[in-house]
Each structure stands twice: as structure tokens, then as C-alpha cells.
Amino acid sequence: MLGPVELLRSDGRTATIGAAKRRNVLAALAIDLNRVVSVDRLVDIAWNGNPPPTARASLQGHIAQLRKELGDGVKLVTRFPGYLLLAPRSLLDLTRFEDLIADARDASDDEAVDLLRAALALRRGPALADVEAEGLRRDASDRLDESVVTAVHELARRLNRLGRAVEAIDQLREAVAMRPLREPLVELLVLSLHQAGRQSEALEVFHDTRIRLADELGVAPGAGLQEAFRTLLGADDERPPARVPWQLPRENRGFVGRGAELAQLDAALNDDGPIRILTGPAGVGKTALALRWAHQVTADFEDGCLFVDLRGFDDADPVAPEQALSGFLRALGVPAARIPDDLDERAALYRSVLADRRLLVVLDNARSAAQIRPLLPGNSGCVVLVSSRSRLDDLVATEGAVRLSLPVLDREAAVAVLRLLLGAERVAAEPAAAAELAELCDRLPLALRIVATRGSSHPHFTIRSVVDSFSDERYRLTRLSLPDSGGSIRAALTTSYRLLDAASARLFRLLGEHPGAEVDYFAAAALAGTTLRDNQARLESLVAVNLLHVTGPGRYGRHDLVRLHSATLAAAEPAADRDAAITRLLDYYLHAAESGLRAVEGSARRSGQHAAHPLAELPDLPTAQAALSWFRAEEANIQHALALATARGRRGRACRLWLYLDRFRRHLGGPDPREPGETLVQAFFPRHIHGSSIA
């Protein structure tokens, strides 16, 4: 097929194909080797789109003759809706050519050179040179030409790395003639001629291509070809020319505060080979802080700054380390032809290039340690700053990285963001409303910027009216979005949620049924209906992507917007699953409160009446002091649970929770729980109820 169509017997003799139309049929079947070709297609090809009424009968005759000529190992079988040529791929030069090229991709340089040369040696001229079916011949030629160019490109690249570039020059010239505007091919030809000492020829190739690009496409040569030209003009052939990259994006308007964090990052400049990790929840301003600090310290890095957005939490696939390294190496002056395919070799070259340089490397939006590790320089003169929603514990443990957890803004800084974006006069006119709006945004910079953007588009709105529109929890997340850009708090949280395993994702959804801002691991296990041991790893998974944060031993907090997001997800769960989770949660608080009151009141305490749900694992409350400490930590949650039980019509549980609040508060000498607890219970029990009547 790679030349005139020939049918060869095992002893090397050529079999007779016969009529031109039979040759057309054989070529069409061979191109689709081991795949059915319909009768209609074969007829169309054999008669060049103009078949006579007798074409189908004639086709059967050609098929019969071909069957007589085919040797062992090759079969031509009838298979609806046409015919199928069955043979090993190694018996057809076209498929053998493709398989050799595929094998070369994963081979070492020396092995790849042999495989690619074997593939290119199979060519005997233009594909299907003696086939009269013009469309078939044209399609096959286009397919083969592209494969040939690809094979030559790969062969030249491998030979260039082996220092044997001169061996590929003739084939490169042929490939460039076939694809004269394909710059990576021209770049390899220029470098190969340079390596062979043929400078004038290399310059001629460059200038001819430059003129052709300008005339036909109206563009200048790209970075790779320009770098090859600079190499011709005197660069050291053993080491890429030094280049100082400055890749930092511009800072965003609206950065305020973070003085303490900037000071901590400044300390990295005095450390030996520091790696700093900025971690925090979605929208907390990690990238903004990284860019602010990087721009402030550029003078300390005379060899430049590298920056890459690794897209670890985007909807699209994360940037692979190989891709990031390729971009870094090109920015550092390494020609594309000299960049290895193998990840380890590419990382080693990167470390070699940085061996005596002092750079700042900013790795933004990283997902995992595996994505980052190949991008770490090997010398102590470079500083690495990583930002991620993940904690990246592995980097801390194995690379000595120092983690800086980024909290939400304090109230003053959050209001300052609104002042900067909404205008000082508007904020000064309504300071209380501005502070309330900042709290509704959880003092997250992303949420504040979205709110300010929406507010600035309606300058006649008061800040109080904006607050009112965001106060309704049902619509807050929906309003915290920018429809034109697609940016939103919900989208940012969703990308973190998608990284969770199934069990951790289920726990996150069920936490949407918990009414408080903070939850301990007993309540979380009750919601999930699992043991503490099984649930611990799931809680840590949520902490690892900053959907929860640790507030104390066994206690976890979450931002209000995170709570609303999990509540939205919980609303889509089956009603029976949600009801069961709420029942387990309420029963946990009832059993735990009863256990605590027994420790406080001793033998005077009569056992309460509990729901039939099995006991959850309970905290150990052996003394009155331990029980009262537990109540102080959980009082707000019990109050929220009372409201939840009331809203869900759980009359008995609501009443008992109210009574337990009353008992504990009396022991602590605190306020009477009838505000607002009694109001809730009296919705079910019109007559005044004293604790002694039910307890």
C-alpha cells in the first residue's frame, strides 16, 4: 500500500491482482483491515462514483478472484453489509508502519530511532500510486503524509537528543517540504544543521520560513523557532542560553490587609531552600496574597520568577507536571527539541538549569503533592510558594514545607474591601449595614468582591437593600455569582466537593442537616449513622480540602456559606434518608444530655424517656465538671437542635431538649431557657409544662 499496491506471496513473488477495479476493491478492503466495508462503498470506490447497473454482480466476481489469490493467514469473508479482509496487522505495510510508530513512543531514544527508521523504510513511493480510485488514493496519501511527518519529527527529535542530529537532515528536509509552515519541524531542521556545522544552510532555512510565515499567515516565527535562531547566532551548544523569565500575572485591585501573613512569607527569604504552602478554603484569597507578596519581593530574585496556574480545582483537568515543566523550561531558554518526554528526565533537566540560579517559583491552585513535587527546584537559592485548597500534608512531611493556613479577613479588612470597591462615601453612609454585609459574605474576599461588583452596578441601591437581598439563606448562594463570568461561591465549593470520595461526600451532604456552625465528631457520626472510627477519616477528608476546619479536639467548624452549600446538597437527598439522619442527630443530643445530667445530679436524677432509636456513641462525661463543660460547648447546638425538632414536628424530642436546656442552665445559674425555648415548646403544649412533669 505504501507505493504501488502489491500482493506478495510468502516466498516474495508478486501475485496477480488483475483488473484496475479489482485493485480498487483490494485497496479499499486493506485500508479498513479487519473492519467491514459495505457493498455500497466498495461499488462506489471501484467505479469512481459512477457504477453501472451490473456493478454489484461484477463486484462479486472481483471478490471471488481475490479469494483465489490471497495466501495463508489472509481471509476475505462475507459479513453484512459487505465484506471483511481479515489478516494480522503485521502483514499489511500500512498498519505495520503505524504500529512501529506507536511502539516508538514508549521506547528509549536508541530503540525509538531503530523503530522509526524501520517504519520509514516501508515507504516505496506515494501511497496507492497505481490505484485509479482518486478519492481513495487522495485520502490514503493525506493519512500517510501526516504519519510520515510525525515519524520524521519524532526521529529527528530523538537523534537530536542523542547528539546525532546530522542523521535526520535529509528526512527533515523532505518533511519540511511537505509541511513548510510547521514550525517545530523547521526548528529541528535548523538545530540539526547547526549541530552538523552547516550554519549558512540553517540560516537560509530560518529566513525562508520567516518570509513564508509573514507572506502566507501574516505572523512572525514563534518562540521555539526564534530560540533556534538565537542558538545559530552564537549560543553555547552545550547549555541553553540563560533567560530571565518574569511570568507573574498582574495583581487584582482590591487587596487589603494580610499584614501578618505577608510578614510570615517574608521570613521565607531567610530560610534555606524554603517551600511555603498557602492553604485555605475556596475564595479566601490565596492567589491574591501569593501575587501581592511575589510582586513585593521580585527584587530579591535576580534570575526571575516562574508562575503557573495548575488548575487543581477547576472543572477542566489539572495541569500535568510534564506540561508545567515544559513551559518552565522553554521560559528558561531550553529549546523545545531538547526537552525530554520522560517526566523524571524533564524534572532533572529543570533542576539542572536552576542549579546556580535564584528564582521565585509560584505554583498556584495546586491539587496534590504528586503534581507539585516534579516542579521543585533542587537548589536552596530558589524559593517556592504554593497555593492550594488542600493541606498538602505529604509535602510538609517529606519536603519540609511550611504551611500557612489563611483565615477569612477580619471585620475591618472585610469592610475595607467593600469600601475600596463600592466607594468610601457609600460605606461611610451605612457603616453598620456594610459590617453586616461583610458577615453575610463570611468575610471571604471572593464573596465580598462578587457582592461589591453587583452593588456597584446599581449605585442607587442602598447597602441596606443589598443586605436585605442577601439575608434570605435560600437565595444567598445563588446571588453570590456573576452570571457573565460564571464565577460564584457555589461553583468554587462544588469543585472542592467533587474531589471527595463517596463516603466523605455523603457525610458532607448530611452535615447540611446539622443546624449549627460547629459540630463535634460524635454528632457527625450520629448524622452519618457510623462509628466514630469509621467517620474520622471522612471528617479529615473534609478538612483536607478546607470544607471543614478544626476548632478544637474533636470539634470542627465551617463557614456559613459552606453550611448553606451542604444544605442545598442535602435537600436533594431522599426524604427518608434525611429524616433518619435528623432522628439520629436529635437522639444523640438527647442521650448525651441525659448522660451529662446523670453526672451532674447523681442518684437524684431519674432516667429520661428516650426515642426508640439506638444510642449513638456518646462522649465520656464521668464528672459534673466534664458534663457542664460539654454543655457549655454544645449549648448553641442543642438550642439549634430544639429549633430543628420543632420545625420538623418532633414534639416529644423538642420538649425533652427544652427540658434539658432548662436543667443545665439552672445548674450553671444561667438565663431561663423559656426565651426562646418555651415559645417553641408551647407551640405543641398550650398548657405550661414544668420539668418535673415529664423528666
XYZ file of C-alpha atoms in Angstrom:
695
model
C 0.000 0.000 0.000
C 2.909 2.400 0.676
C 3.601 2.792 -3.024
C 2.013 0.783 -5.860
C -0.459 -1.771 -4.497
C 1.150 -5.203 -4.428
C 0.020 -8.613 -3.185
C 3.117 -10.585 -2.151
C 3.287 -14.316 -1.568
C 5.298 -15.773 1.331
C 8.238 -16.540 -0.995
C 8.394 -12.925 -2.149
C 6.772 -13.449 -5.552
C 4.107 -10.984 -6.637
C 0.592 -12.358 -7.034
C -1.602 -11.203 -9.881
C -4.267 -8.681 -8.947
C -5.665 -8.155 -12.403
C -8.248 -5.578 -13.390
C -7.983 -1.988 -12.164
C -11.357 -2.184 -10.420
C -10.203 -5.286 -8.556
C -7.155 -3.311 -7.398
C -9.512 -0.572 -6.185
C -11.538 -3.138 -4.213
C -8.457 -4.731 -2.638
C -7.061 -1.317 -1.622
C -10.382 -0.283 -0.050
C -10.587 -3.523 1.950
C -6.948 -3.264 3.055
C -7.262 0.340 4.246
C -10.059 -0.844 6.557
C -8.232 -4.048 7.512
C -10.251 -6.200 9.927
C -13.263 -3.903 9.555
C -16.382 -4.470 7.443
C -16.634 -2.413 4.252
C -20.152 -2.156 2.853
C -21.055 -3.277 -0.654
C -22.260 0.236 -1.457
C -18.884 1.743 -0.540
C -16.931 -0.860 -2.496
C -19.096 -0.288 -5.556
C -18.697 3.470 -5.244
C -14.893 3.179 -4.956
C -14.435 0.592 -7.695
C -16.401 2.600 -10.274
C -15.339 6.070 -9.058
C -18.837 7.079 -8.002
C -20.493 6.096 -11.317
C -21.401 2.402 -11.072
C -23.350 0.652 -13.882
C -26.462 -1.455 -13.161
C -24.299 -4.614 -13.212
C -21.824 -3.263 -10.613
C -22.935 -5.498 -7.731
C -22.670 -8.644 -9.832
C -19.250 -7.564 -11.096
C -18.138 -6.871 -7.542
C -18.942 -10.456 -6.567
C -16.738 -11.616 -9.423
C -13.827 -9.455 -8.249
C -14.253 -10.762 -4.698
C -14.167 -14.347 -5.954
C -10.932 -13.718 -7.916
C -9.262 -12.036 -4.938
C -10.096 -15.004 -2.711
C -8.213 -17.266 -5.107
C -5.093 -15.122 -4.909
C -4.978 -14.481 -1.138
C -2.421 -16.591 0.709
C -2.340 -18.303 4.095
C -3.262 -16.132 7.049
C -5.434 -13.780 4.985
C -9.165 -14.263 4.511
C -11.823 -12.341 2.632
C -15.164 -13.119 4.253
C -18.725 -12.028 3.661
C -20.027 -10.008 6.597
C -23.216 -7.911 6.482
C -23.487 -5.361 4.946
C -20.397 -6.121 2.844
C -17.013 -7.806 3.091
C -14.203 -8.061 5.598
C -10.470 -8.575 4.921
C -9.060 -10.490 7.891
C -5.284 -10.574 8.460
C -2.672 -9.849 11.155
C -1.690 -6.161 11.145
C 1.930 -7.153 10.527
C 1.014 -8.473 7.025
C -0.022 -5.035 5.757
C 2.706 -2.422 5.358
C 0.355 0.464 6.211
C -0.680 -0.959 9.607
C 2.850 -2.212 10.265
C 4.050 1.368 9.670
C 1.521 2.735 12.178
C 2.366 0.095 14.812
C 6.114 0.771 14.610
C 5.486 4.489 15.178
C 3.241 3.689 18.157
C 5.882 1.340 19.656
C 8.495 4.083 19.382
C 6.553 6.431 21.683
C 7.357 4.436 24.818
C 10.824 3.257 23.770
C 14.219 4.620 24.770
C 15.895 7.009 22.346
C 18.130 4.322 20.761
C 15.256 1.842 20.409
C 12.912 4.537 19.090
C 15.394 5.510 16.365
C 15.526 1.892 15.129
C 11.735 1.517 15.187
C 11.113 4.796 13.364
C 13.712 4.008 10.710
C 12.104 0.611 10.175
C 8.734 2.314 9.711
C 10.007 4.906 7.250
C 11.851 2.206 5.275
C 8.492 0.613 4.393
C 7.655 3.510 2.040
C 8.106 2.789 -1.668
C 6.597 5.965 -3.033
C 3.217 7.740 -2.942
C 0.581 5.600 -1.259
C -1.709 3.632 -3.630
C 0.312 5.005 -6.530
C -1.345 2.768 -9.158
C -4.928 2.839 -7.830
C -7.290 4.667 -10.169
C -9.884 5.481 -7.434
C -8.933 9.122 -6.971
C -10.794 9.783 -3.690
C -9.404 6.656 -2.077
C -5.870 7.447 -3.236
C -6.085 11.059 -2.035
C -7.390 10.110 1.422
C -4.707 7.458 1.850
C -1.965 9.847 0.739
C -3.105 12.531 3.207
C -3.227 9.990 6.014
C 0.210 8.612 5.178
C 1.831 12.014 4.646
C 0.773 13.142 8.120
C 2.084 9.901 9.635
C 5.375 10.309 7.778
C 5.797 13.883 9.007
C 5.051 12.751 12.569
C 7.561 9.902 12.317
C 10.293 12.124 10.891
C 9.662 14.738 13.578
C 9.991 12.134 16.313
C 13.070 10.546 14.689
C 14.834 13.911 14.401
C 13.944 14.835 17.963
C 15.378 11.595 19.310
C 18.540 11.873 17.188
C 18.975 15.464 18.325
C 18.926 14.367 21.947
C 21.467 11.632 21.156
C 23.788 14.168 19.532
C 23.276 12.543 16.111
C 21.070 15.192 14.546
C 23.003 15.120 11.267
C 21.485 11.691 10.506
C 17.976 13.168 10.227
C 18.735 16.160 7.999
C 17.670 14.646 4.652
C 14.407 13.265 6.021
C 13.725 16.547 7.813
C 14.160 18.452 4.564
C 11.583 16.172 2.927
C 9.156 16.619 5.835
C 9.586 20.408 5.801
C 8.862 20.399 2.074
C 5.595 18.563 2.843
C 4.673 20.869 5.774
C 6.649 24.113 5.250
C 4.717 26.114 7.871
C 5.040 23.574 10.678
C 7.455 25.443 12.908
C 8.556 22.563 15.213
C 9.806 20.708 12.095
C 11.676 23.754 10.843
C 13.131 24.312 14.308
C 14.505 20.762 14.348
C 15.973 21.153 10.868
C 17.670 24.419 11.876
C 19.119 22.856 15.044
C 20.205 19.713 13.188
C 22.020 21.743 10.530
C 23.588 23.820 13.299
C 24.759 20.677 15.100
C 26.264 19.448 11.808
C 28.197 22.709 11.439
C 26.170 23.831 8.409
C 25.399 27.308 9.707
C 24.684 29.012 6.397
C 22.135 26.350 5.417
C 20.475 26.656 8.807
C 20.204 30.443 8.451
C 18.772 30.054 4.965
C 16.073 27.655 6.227
C 15.168 30.062 9.040
C 14.892 33.135 6.807
C 12.918 31.267 4.111
C 10.432 30.127 6.759
C 10.231 33.594 8.304
C 9.334 35.104 4.935
C 6.787 32.358 4.190
C 5.107 32.812 7.594
C 4.837 36.553 7.021
C 3.541 36.207 3.436
C 1.066 33.375 3.960
C -0.062 33.768 7.567
C 0.948 37.293 8.478
C 2.789 36.156 11.624
C 6.351 36.143 12.932
C 8.208 32.954 13.924
C 7.176 31.537 17.298
C 9.268 31.270 20.458
C 10.790 27.877 19.610
C 11.981 28.878 16.155
C 13.222 32.223 17.453
C 15.228 30.373 20.097
C 16.775 28.136 17.437
C 17.776 31.282 15.517
C 19.441 32.729 18.629
C 21.311 29.454 19.034
C 22.644 29.899 15.500
C 23.925 33.347 16.409
C 26.386 32.042 18.968
C 24.655 30.353 21.927
C 26.623 27.741 23.828
C 25.704 24.411 22.250
C 26.196 22.503 25.481
C 23.876 24.580 27.663
C 20.776 26.624 26.838
C 21.271 30.375 26.852
C 20.292 31.982 30.132
C 16.982 33.771 30.025
C 15.335 35.724 32.834
C 11.606 34.906 32.963
C 9.083 37.266 34.617
C 5.826 35.344 34.497
C 3.860 36.868 37.382
C 0.327 37.946 36.433
C -0.768 41.408 37.425
C -2.281 41.912 40.879
C -6.013 42.266 41.326
C -7.416 45.568 42.537
C -8.972 45.333 45.965
C -6.251 43.633 48.026
C -6.290 44.760 51.652
C -4.923 43.525 54.956
C -2.920 40.307 55.410
C -0.041 42.093 57.109
C 0.694 39.166 59.433
C 0.685 36.654 56.607
C 2.950 38.838 54.433
C 5.406 39.055 57.330
C 5.419 35.267 57.673
C 6.154 34.901 53.969
C 8.978 37.428 54.246
C 10.615 35.069 56.719
C 10.901 32.520 53.879
C 13.594 34.666 52.275
C 15.921 33.956 55.194
C 15.326 30.189 55.223
C 17.402 27.591 53.425
C 15.539 26.229 50.392
C 12.077 27.174 51.666
C 8.781 25.832 50.405
C 5.745 27.768 51.632
C 2.190 26.489 51.252
C -0.748 28.894 51.384
C -3.816 26.830 52.151
C -7.391 27.780 52.906
C -10.992 27.445 51.721
C -12.251 28.424 48.300
C -12.452 32.184 47.865
C -10.272 33.130 50.854
C -7.742 34.988 48.693
C -4.776 32.609 48.424
C -3.835 33.617 44.882
C -4.222 37.323 45.657
C -1.903 37.019 48.659
C 0.641 34.987 46.681
C 0.748 37.599 43.913
C 0.927 40.529 46.351
C 3.930 39.014 48.119
C 5.616 37.872 44.909
C 5.406 41.343 43.378
C 6.835 42.863 46.573
C 9.937 40.650 46.580
C 10.861 40.443 42.887
C 13.998 42.494 43.522
C 15.358 39.614 45.635
C 15.286 37.231 42.656
C 17.709 38.450 40.028
C 17.145 35.351 37.865
C 13.404 35.886 37.550
C 10.033 34.494 38.586
C 8.158 31.472 37.266
C 4.387 31.184 37.645
C 1.879 28.515 36.663
C -1.816 28.044 37.447
C -2.024 24.282 37.985
C -5.856 24.354 37.805
C -6.080 21.775 40.580
C -9.665 22.680 41.441
C -11.018 23.797 38.074
C -13.721 21.975 36.123
C -11.105 21.106 33.497
C -8.344 18.570 34.132
C -5.428 19.787 36.278
C -2.215 20.796 34.537
C 0.075 17.765 34.365
C 3.592 18.204 35.802
C 5.031 17.395 32.364
C 3.121 20.293 30.824
C 4.149 22.735 33.551
C 7.800 21.676 33.279
C 7.758 22.125 29.519
C 6.519 25.688 29.927
C 9.114 26.444 32.602
C 11.998 25.014 30.564
C 11.049 26.998 27.467
C 10.788 30.139 29.588
C 14.282 29.408 30.913
C 15.706 29.198 27.402
C 15.647 25.471 26.653
C 14.679 24.772 23.001
C 11.613 22.575 22.654
C 13.612 19.936 20.771
C 15.839 19.395 23.805
C 13.043 18.855 26.312
C 12.775 15.119 27.164
C 9.467 13.252 27.026
C 10.045 11.334 30.240
C 8.794 13.160 33.354
C 11.788 12.247 35.514
C 14.250 13.297 32.804
C 12.346 16.542 32.266
C 12.385 17.299 36.018
C 16.114 16.513 36.191
C 16.829 18.935 33.335
C 14.747 21.589 35.098
C 16.762 21.164 38.293
C 19.997 21.330 36.309
C 19.016 24.573 34.604
C 18.184 26.113 38.003
C 21.298 24.735 39.693
C 23.068 28.092 40.110
C 20.134 30.471 39.752
C 17.946 32.259 42.278
C 14.312 32.314 41.236
C 10.899 32.579 42.810
C 8.608 29.751 41.699
C 4.871 30.303 42.291
C 2.699 27.199 41.910
C -0.892 28.400 42.122
C -4.052 26.330 42.649
C -2.266 23.009 43.195
C -4.226 19.834 43.842
C -1.717 17.327 45.239
C 1.878 16.743 46.262
C 2.345 14.488 43.229
C 1.502 17.410 40.947
C 3.964 19.707 42.740
C 6.983 17.536 43.535
C 8.489 17.429 39.995
C 8.306 21.254 39.888
C 10.501 21.778 42.953
C 13.987 23.170 42.239
C 16.927 21.218 43.608
C 18.940 24.135 44.951
C 18.473 26.241 48.067
C 18.677 29.533 46.210
C 15.151 29.233 44.837
C 12.008 29.935 46.846
C 8.772 28.066 46.128
C 5.329 29.412 47.026
C 2.390 27.023 46.615
C -1.298 27.879 46.969
C -3.919 25.177 47.369
C -7.259 24.332 48.960
C -5.629 21.069 50.061
C -3.422 20.946 53.140
C -0.722 19.036 51.210
C 0.381 17.116 54.299
C 2.698 14.965 52.189
C 4.812 17.973 51.194
C 5.036 19.068 54.805
C 6.134 15.595 55.919
C 8.570 14.732 53.120
C 9.851 18.071 51.782
C 9.888 20.135 54.965
C 7.360 22.574 53.540
C 5.926 25.167 55.926
C 2.159 25.537 55.790
C 0.379 28.844 56.312
C -3.374 28.446 56.799
C -5.168 31.515 55.519
C -8.205 32.573 57.592
C -11.059 34.754 56.424
C -10.492 38.506 56.679
C -11.103 40.242 59.966
C -14.139 42.539 60.005
C -12.140 45.726 59.482
C -10.354 44.346 56.413
C -13.591 42.900 55.006
C -15.305 46.284 55.257
C -12.188 47.848 53.698
C -12.689 45.620 50.623
C -16.262 46.875 50.318
C -15.073 50.448 50.796
C -12.498 50.068 48.024
C -14.927 48.525 45.537
C -18.241 50.181 46.459
C -16.816 53.582 47.254
C -15.824 55.188 50.532
C -18.860 57.502 50.596
C -21.418 54.693 50.327
C -19.768 52.675 53.096
C -19.313 55.734 55.331
C -23.036 56.493 54.956
C -24.050 52.995 56.170
C -21.236 51.525 58.303
C -23.477 49.112 60.210
C -25.011 47.734 57.013
C -21.546 47.359 55.475
C -20.353 45.375 58.501
C -23.461 43.175 58.319
C -22.916 42.601 54.588
C -19.324 41.554 55.266
C -20.577 38.954 57.761
C -23.147 37.616 55.293
C -20.202 37.046 52.939
C -18.337 35.142 55.690
C -15.640 37.809 55.214
C -14.405 35.799 52.223
C -12.653 38.034 49.649
C -14.271 36.267 46.675
C -17.779 36.696 48.118
C -17.046 40.308 49.043
C -15.844 41.058 45.515
C -18.944 39.456 43.980
C -21.260 41.415 46.264
C -19.374 44.640 45.584
C -19.494 44.021 41.835
C -23.241 43.501 41.930
C -23.693 46.507 44.226
C -21.550 48.825 42.096
C -23.700 48.043 39.072
C -26.660 49.564 40.980
C -25.196 52.699 42.618
C -28.687 53.934 43.532
C -29.258 50.917 45.810
C -28.507 51.399 49.485
C -26.169 48.948 51.194
C -29.081 48.062 53.478
C -31.119 46.974 50.471
C -28.199 44.778 49.372
C -28.052 43.293 52.861
C -31.776 42.556 52.745
C -31.431 40.773 49.406
C -28.639 38.548 50.787
C -30.219 37.844 54.168
C -32.526 35.107 52.900
C -30.469 31.915 53.195
C -32.486 30.229 50.462
C -31.122 32.539 47.778
C -27.782 33.723 49.147
C -25.578 31.305 47.223
C -27.495 31.956 44.019
C -26.956 35.692 44.382
C -23.262 35.228 45.145
C -22.492 34.698 41.484
C -21.518 36.691 38.422
C -23.591 35.323 35.521
C -21.408 36.875 32.811
C -18.148 35.327 34.032
C -19.521 32.160 35.602
C -17.707 32.943 38.866
C -19.590 32.007 42.011
C -19.109 30.765 45.554
C -21.225 27.695 44.768
C -19.024 26.789 41.782
C -15.878 27.195 43.875
C -17.271 24.971 46.645
C -18.514 22.411 44.138
C -15.039 21.866 42.704
C -13.766 21.060 46.213
C -16.743 18.779 46.890
C -16.105 16.798 43.689
C -12.711 15.683 44.988
C -14.283 13.786 47.893
C -14.737 10.035 47.927
C -18.322 8.760 48.036
C -18.461 8.264 51.826
C -16.966 11.686 52.583
C -19.284 13.347 50.063
C -22.274 11.680 51.767
C -21.109 12.978 55.146
C -20.760 16.499 53.708
C -24.332 16.351 52.413
C -25.691 15.055 55.716
C -23.873 17.813 57.592
C -26.265 20.097 55.764
C -28.927 18.837 58.170
C -26.896 19.968 61.190
C -28.164 23.437 62.151
C -25.056 24.710 63.929
C -21.844 26.334 62.751
C -19.704 23.856 64.706
C -20.029 20.087 65.066
C -18.164 17.530 67.146
C -17.250 14.081 65.898
C -19.977 12.415 67.984
C -22.728 14.446 66.306
C -21.129 13.900 62.882
C -21.040 10.130 63.443
C -24.684 10.189 64.560
C -25.697 12.045 61.397
C -23.831 9.561 59.203
C -25.037 6.556 61.166
C -21.477 5.244 61.554
C -18.941 4.663 64.293
C -16.509 7.357 65.354
C -13.656 5.307 63.929
C -15.231 4.925 60.507
C -16.241 8.578 60.384
C -12.900 10.054 61.441
C -11.221 9.596 58.043
C -14.221 11.212 56.335
C -14.032 14.254 58.574
C -10.310 14.519 57.819
C -11.099 14.380 54.090
C -13.365 17.400 54.519
C -10.672 19.208 56.487
C -8.078 18.329 53.833
C -9.947 20.346 51.193
C -10.981 23.083 53.644
C -14.694 22.307 53.675
C -14.292 21.978 57.456
C -11.675 23.397 59.805
C -10.557 22.094 63.185
C -11.664 24.336 66.066
C -10.545 22.123 68.954
C -10.012 18.472 69.897
C -12.730 16.534 68.094
C -14.534 19.693 67.000
C -14.985 21.095 63.512
C -16.210 24.440 62.260
C -17.444 25.572 58.857
C -18.207 28.858 57.255
C -21.854 29.753 56.879
C -21.667 29.646 53.077
C -20.248 26.124 53.301
C -23.179 25.176 55.560
C -25.639 26.594 53.031
C -23.957 24.678 50.219
C -24.125 21.370 52.094
C -27.761 22.125 52.995
C -28.529 22.631 49.304
C -26.966 19.269 48.510
C -28.813 17.639 51.417
C -32.134 18.902 50.069
C -31.647 16.680 47.012
C -31.237 13.527 49.137
C -34.158 11.076 49.557
C -36.572 12.322 52.220
C -36.331 9.063 54.165
C -32.526 9.344 54.408
C -32.761 12.942 55.578
C -35.412 12.130 58.198
C -33.352 9.218 59.504
C -30.239 11.393 59.804
C -32.146 14.106 61.692
C -33.629 11.494 64.035
C -30.140 10.117 64.786
C -28.825 13.631 65.442
C -31.662 14.604 67.788
C -31.389 11.320 69.649
C -27.644 11.839 70.052
C -28.201 15.195 71.770
C -30.932 13.679 73.955
C -28.791 10.725 75.059
C -25.681 12.862 75.585
C -27.622 15.457 77.591
C -29.211 12.713 79.734
C -25.765 11.214 80.369
C -24.418 14.633 81.379
C -27.321 15.335 83.744
C -26.783 11.988 85.477
C -23.177 13.047 86.131
C -24.341 16.422 87.488
C -27.338 15.247 89.562
C -26.100 11.807 90.608
C -28.606 9.402 92.175
C -31.276 12.117 92.365
C -31.570 12.022 88.601
C -34.373 9.895 87.191
C -33.797 8.357 83.754
C -35.412 10.296 80.911
C -37.683 8.869 78.257
C -35.771 8.490 75.026
C -36.762 7.751 71.470
C -36.520 4.180 70.317
C -33.539 4.921 68.050
C -30.374 3.037 69.151
C -27.860 5.001 71.153
C -25.119 6.755 69.262
C -21.577 6.745 70.619
C -21.507 9.263 73.452
C -18.818 11.482 74.927
C -17.352 10.315 78.224
C -18.808 12.572 80.939
C -17.754 10.935 84.220
C -17.915 14.043 86.413
C -20.183 17.033 86.873
C -17.377 19.329 85.716
C -16.916 17.345 82.490
C -20.677 17.354 81.870
C -21.015 21.103 82.411
C -18.014 21.775 80.149
C -19.643 19.633 77.464
C -22.890 21.594 77.818
C -21.128 24.952 77.538
C -19.548 23.783 74.235
C -22.802 22.319 72.914
C -25.400 24.741 74.282
C -25.818 26.599 70.986
C -26.104 23.318 69.089
C -28.734 21.986 71.495
C -30.681 25.225 71.074
C -30.428 24.792 67.269
C -31.474 21.140 67.627
C -34.535 22.262 69.620
C -35.496 24.605 66.775
C -34.894 21.820 64.238
C -37.054 19.356 66.184
C -39.812 21.954 66.422
C -39.669 22.771 62.724
C -39.803 19.080 61.810
C -42.745 18.306 64.100
C -40.761 16.098 66.518
C -42.922 17.085 69.543
C -41.565 14.703 72.166
C -37.930 15.298 71.292
C -38.439 19.073 71.196
C -39.971 19.026 74.658
C -37.187 16.926 76.169
C -34.468 19.066 74.575
C -36.116 22.150 76.089
C -36.205 20.487 79.479
C -32.520 19.511 79.269
C -31.600 23.087 78.388
C -33.593 24.209 81.447
C -31.845 21.707 83.751
C -28.312 22.538 82.582
C -28.863 26.292 82.676
C -30.245 26.097 86.198
C -27.130 24.196 87.315
C -24.960 26.854 85.687
C -27.032 29.690 87.119
C -27.674 30.971 83.606
C -30.746 32.559 81.995
C -34.099 30.823 81.919
C -34.403 28.865 78.642
C -38.003 29.985 78.139
C -36.552 32.642 75.806
C -36.973 31.420 73.133
C -37.253 27.772 74.105
C -40.632 27.937 75.885
C -42.230 29.635 72.901
C -41.200 26.722 70.713
C -42.460 24.046 73.083
C -45.751 25.835 73.789
C -46.460 25.620 70.074
C -47.093 21.951 70.854
C -48.118 22.124 74.525
C -50.533 25.010 75.267
C -50.573 24.283 78.958
C -47.491 25.344 80.971
C -45.151 22.415 81.476
C -42.677 22.139 84.348
C -39.576 19.986 84.067
C -40.799 17.624 86.784
C -43.947 16.719 84.837
C -42.032 14.897 82.092
C -38.442 14.284 83.235
